[in-house]
Amino acid sequence: MTLWNDVLLYMLCGVSLSQLVRATGFNVLSRQSNDVNSFIARQSPIALQGILNNIGANGSLVDGASSGVVVASPSTQDPNYFYTWTRDSALTLKFLIDSYIQGNQGLGSLIQEYILAQGRLQTVDNLSGTFASGQGLGEPKYYTNETAFEGDWGRPQRDGPALRAIAMIAYSKAIVAASGDNKATVHDVIWPIVSNDLSYVAQYWNQTGFDLWEEVNGSSFFTTAVQYRALVEGAKFAQSVGETCDGCDSQAPNTLCLLQNYWNGTSIISNINLQGDYQRSGLDCNSILTSIHMYDPEGGCTDSTFQPCSSRALANHKAVVDSFRGNVYTINSNLGPGKAAAVGRYTEDRYYGGNPWYLCTLAAAEQLYSAIHQWNATGSITVDNLNAGFFSDLGSNTTNGNFPSNSPEFATLTAAVRDYADGFVAVVQEYTPENGSLAEQFSRENGTAVSARDLTWSYASFLSMEFARNSTLPQSWGEAAANTVPNSCQASSSNGTYTAPTATSFPNVAGIVTPNGSASGSGMAGSTSSAAANRATPLLRW
């Protein structure tokens, strides 16, 4: 039998592409061509399988993990990432939910298992605090059997509850849009979990905590931004299920006020109010990740919410990427302006030697793809004093001004930005191993894999980049009606109430797959269909 017959046989038997690589030795990711389109087409099913391999109870690389628990990495030593992080899990599930909305109905049961697992984890008392006080929701990670981790760690981390609420609200919107009969399930099963998270955000948003890199204690740009989004979406979500979120309404404006304090006039300082002596410039991939997770496809280029196409976000993109040029990384040596670079967390990073991260490099591309969609949607590009440096680096001689979509300047600028974004994907392509596995980092010296292998967040970042590149749109979170900074701001909070979720299963409801195996859609898919991945569906909104 020929090699291609072997390949076909494996595929017909439902073997994943990554499994196929191991079984046949076939060089799926041969770099004879540097074509980004081909790379994405090859890597996409590997990335999705990489996520599925890391989710209990059936993930092939995470034996012993509880149902619905997302494991950060199967790596158990040097480093040990065999835990479940609230933040990583929520970001991963947000992508899976977006994929579900786009037609991958086979993900429905996995999403529901995640929701039920999070309801259980919320109530686990831990070293961050108790469930009754709400403080326990700020615990960053747990053992994969849903018990508390009691070792030393940077705690609390206050982004997890906000991100979890955002993910679950997205799923709730989708199933209610599929059938109004699902509204009762949302109220009875999902709302109690989301309500606890919103209470936590409203109560603790203005207290310091550890950032998404788990290293510095202070106020984090990423955390404040996702907290604001969660409060805005949470207020609408509560109303949609016949409930209220008084803390959402009262605290969201003040959170937006705090968000402005990270802007220094030329770039974003990703960590402020630091509790300790940390020698950092403040330029950090944190800020680019924030822009993509604040992205609203119905939003404009709004500076106050740091939308991907905003002047602030573009100026900051340039500042962060520029910080990694020159001699910071050997693999970035001699890169001139406007050339895509390998991007790490921050230049002072020394974790595992301080290397580029796949998810940061992919985020640099994703912000730009999302910006292109926003320019197309709004029908123009504005070049001003703040973002002019970003555009001039791309070889444009365009002067300041507003350029409509039918102008030659608009066509030139969007083409240049897309080529630049593709350049970051090409960097990832160059340093992706032949089997498509994505670790946490790749070496600053030669691009080989470094730190935890098969990082779930790396795979999710690749796939969300692909969605942005294809203009596969996420739901609107209401940014257009929630981007005005109040004239008066307060450092306040709202006392939360915390009630243990009681649901242990999902009922059979219309349009979704339930954890007990009853299905109205297809079975668990190993990849999204290309047709679903490339079509934009109507935006869902309350």
PDB file of N, CA and C in Angstrom, residues 26-59:
ATOM      1  N   PHE A  26       4.890  10.448   8.368  1.00  0.00           N
ATOM      2  CA  PHE A  26       4.738  11.355   7.233  1.00  0.00           C
ATOM      3  C   PHE A  26       4.989  12.796   7.672  1.00  0.00           C
ATOM      4  N   ASN A  27       5.793  13.504   6.952  1.00  0.00           N
ATOM      5  CA  ASN A  27       6.169  14.872   7.287  1.00  0.00           C
ATOM      6  C   ASN A  27       5.060  15.831   6.861  1.00  0.00           C
ATOM      7  N   VAL A  28       4.031  15.920   7.711  1.00  0.00           N
ATOM      8  CA  VAL A  28       2.868  16.732   7.357  1.00  0.00           C
ATOM      9  C   VAL A  28       3.229  18.201   7.206  1.00  0.00           C
ATOM     10  N   LEU A  29       4.162  18.665   8.021  1.00  0.00           N
ATOM     11  CA  LEU A  29       4.463  20.088   8.020  1.00  0.00           C
ATOM     12  C   LEU A  29       5.779  20.395   7.299  1.00  0.00           C
ATOM     13  N   SER A  30       6.014  19.722   6.218  1.00  0.00           N
ATOM     14  CA  SER A  30       7.197  20.015   5.426  1.00  0.00           C
ATOM     15  C   SER A  30       7.217  21.476   5.029  1.00  0.00           C
ATOM     16  N   ARG A  31       8.375  22.123   5.259  1.00  0.00           N
ATOM     17  CA  ARG A  31       8.441  23.548   4.981  1.00  0.00           C
ATOM     18  C   ARG A  31       9.045  23.831   3.615  1.00  0.00           C
ATOM     19  N   GLN A  32       8.764  22.992   2.649  1.00  0.00           N
ATOM     20  CA  GLN A  32       9.234  23.274   1.294  1.00  0.00           C
ATOM     21  C   GLN A  32       8.559  24.536   0.771  1.00  0.00           C
ATOM     22  N   SER A  33       7.401  24.829   1.299  1.00  0.00           N
ATOM     23  CA  SER A  33       6.710  26.062   0.939  1.00  0.00           C
ATOM     24  C   SER A  33       6.515  26.887   2.195  1.00  0.00           C
ATOM     25  N   ASN A  34       6.705  28.183   2.100  1.00  0.00           N
ATOM     26  CA  ASN A  34       6.482  29.075   3.230  1.00  0.00           C
ATOM     27  C   ASN A  34       5.103  29.699   3.180  1.00  0.00           C
ATOM     28  N   ASP A  35       4.216  29.099   2.430  1.00  0.00           N
ATOM     29  CA  ASP A  35       2.894  29.668   2.254  1.00  0.00           C
ATOM     30  C   ASP A  35       2.107  29.605   3.553  1.00  0.00           C
ATOM     31  N   VAL A  36       1.688  30.751   4.053  1.00  0.00           N
ATOM     32  CA  VAL A  36       0.973  30.823   5.320  1.00  0.00           C
ATOM     33  C   VAL A  36      -0.377  30.120   5.229  1.00  0.00           C
ATOM     34  N   ASN A  37      -1.050  30.262   4.096  1.00  0.00           N
ATOM     35  CA  ASN A  37      -2.343  29.591   3.951  1.00  0.00           C
ATOM     36  C   ASN A  37      -2.211  28.083   4.123  1.00  0.00           C
ATOM     37  N   SER A  38      -1.223  27.507   3.502  1.00  0.00           N
ATOM     38  CA  SER A  38      -1.020  26.068   3.605  1.00  0.00           C
ATOM     39  C   SER A  38      -0.657  25.662   5.026  1.00  0.00           C
ATOM     40  N   PHE A  39       0.181  26.469   5.664  1.00  0.00           N
ATOM     41  CA  PHE A  39       0.558  26.177   7.049  1.00  0.00           C
ATOM     42  C   PHE A  39      -0.663  26.171   7.955  1.00  0.00           C
ATOM     43  N   ILE A  40      -1.514  27.174   7.832  1.00  0.00           N
ATOM     44  CA  ILE A  40      -2.703  27.252   8.682  1.00  0.00           C
ATOM     45  C   ILE A  40      -3.619  26.065   8.418  1.00  0.00           C
ATOM     46  N   ALA A  41      -3.792  25.716   7.145  1.00  0.00           N
ATOM     47  CA  ALA A  41      -4.657  24.576   6.817  1.00  0.00           C
ATOM     48  C   ALA A  41      -4.134  23.283   7.437  1.00  0.00           C
ATOM     49  N   ARG A  42      -2.833  23.107   7.463  1.00  0.00           N
ATOM     50  CA  ARG A  42      -2.250  21.903   8.053  1.00  0.00           C
ATOM     51  C   ARG A  42      -2.304  21.933   9.582  1.00  0.00           C
ATOM     52  N   GLN A  43      -2.023  23.107  10.131  1.00  0.00           N
ATOM     53  CA  GLN A  43      -1.870  23.219  11.587  1.00  0.00           C
ATOM     54  C   GLN A  43      -3.203  23.257  12.316  1.00  0.00           C
ATOM     55  N   SER A  44      -4.247  23.743  11.668  1.00  0.00           N
ATOM     56  CA  SER A  44      -5.520  23.945  12.356  1.00  0.00           C
ATOM     57  C   SER A  44      -6.076  22.669  12.987  1.00  0.00           C
ATOM     58  N   PRO A  45      -6.184  21.550  12.259  1.00  0.00           N
ATOM     59  CA  PRO A  45      -6.706  20.342  12.909  1.00  0.00           C
ATOM     60  C   PRO A  45      -5.780  19.802  13.991  1.00  0.00           C
ATOM     61  N   ILE A  46      -4.485  20.018  13.845  1.00  0.00           N
ATOM     62  CA  ILE A  46      -3.554  19.599  14.889  1.00  0.00           C
ATOM     63  C   ILE A  46      -3.792  20.408  16.152  1.00  0.00           C
ATOM     64  N   ALA A  47      -4.011  21.699  16.001  1.00  0.00           N
ATOM     65  CA  ALA A  47      -4.238  22.556  17.160  1.00  0.00           C
ATOM     66  C   ALA A  47      -5.530  22.182  17.879  1.00  0.00           C
ATOM     67  N   LEU A  48      -6.597  21.926  17.122  1.00  0.00           N
ATOM     68  CA  LEU A  48      -7.848  21.543  17.765  1.00  0.00           C
ATOM     69  C   LEU A  48      -7.695  20.208  18.485  1.00  0.00           C
ATOM     70  N   GLN A  49      -7.029  19.266  17.845  1.00  0.00           N
ATOM     71  CA  GLN A  49      -6.799  17.985  18.514  1.00  0.00           C
ATOM     72  C   GLN A  49      -5.924  18.169  19.750  1.00  0.00           C
ATOM     73  N   GLY A  50      -4.984  19.107  19.682  1.00  0.00           N
ATOM     74  CA  GLY A  50      -4.137  19.385  20.835  1.00  0.00           C
ATOM     75  C   GLY A  50      -4.945  19.848  22.032  1.00  0.00           C
ATOM     76  N   ILE A  51      -5.974  20.660  21.789  1.00  0.00           N
ATOM     77  CA  ILE A  51      -6.862  21.077  22.872  1.00  0.00           C
ATOM     78  C   ILE A  51      -7.639  19.890  23.417  1.00  0.00           C
ATOM     79  N   LEU A  52      -8.248  19.132  22.526  1.00  0.00           N
ATOM     80  CA  LEU A  52      -9.097  18.018  22.954  1.00  0.00           C
ATOM     81  C   LEU A  52      -8.297  16.971  23.726  1.00  0.00           C
ATOM     82  N   ASN A  53      -7.029  16.792  23.359  1.00  0.00           N
ATOM     83  CA  ASN A  53      -6.177  15.840  24.069  1.00  0.00           C
ATOM     84  C   ASN A  53      -5.964  16.228  25.527  1.00  0.00           C
ATOM     85  N   ASN A  54      -6.153  17.512  25.853  1.00  0.00           N
ATOM     86  CA  ASN A  54      -5.824  18.039  27.182  1.00  0.00           C
ATOM     87  C   ASN A  54      -7.051  18.307  28.046  1.00  0.00           C
ATOM     88  N   ILE A  55      -8.200  17.788  27.674  1.00  0.00           N
ATOM     89  CA  ILE A  55      -9.422  18.002  28.460  1.00  0.00           C
ATOM     90  C   ILE A  55      -9.943  16.667  28.964  1.00  0.00           C
ATOM     91  N   GLY A  56     -10.173  16.601  30.295  1.00  0.00           N
ATOM     92  CA  GLY A  56     -10.702  15.380  30.888  1.00  0.00           C
ATOM     93  C   GLY A  56     -12.185  15.216  30.610  1.00  0.00           C
ATOM     94  N   ALA A  57     -12.732  14.036  30.707  1.00  0.00           N
ATOM     95  CA  ALA A  57     -12.043  12.857  31.208  1.00  0.00           C
ATOM     96  C   ALA A  57     -11.473  12.011  30.078  1.00  0.00           C
ATOM     97  N   ASN A  58     -11.745  12.383  28.839  1.00  0.00           N
ATOM     98  CA  ASN A  58     -11.380  11.532  27.714  1.00  0.00           C
ATOM     99  C   ASN A  58     -10.161  12.001  26.932  1.00  0.00           C
ATOM    100  N   GLY A  59      -9.530  13.091  27.349  1.00  0.00           N
ATOM    101  CA  GLY A  59      -8.351  13.573  26.638  1.00  0.00           C
ATOM    102  C   GLY A  59      -7.232  12.552  26.680  1.00  0.00           C
TER     103      GLY A  59
END
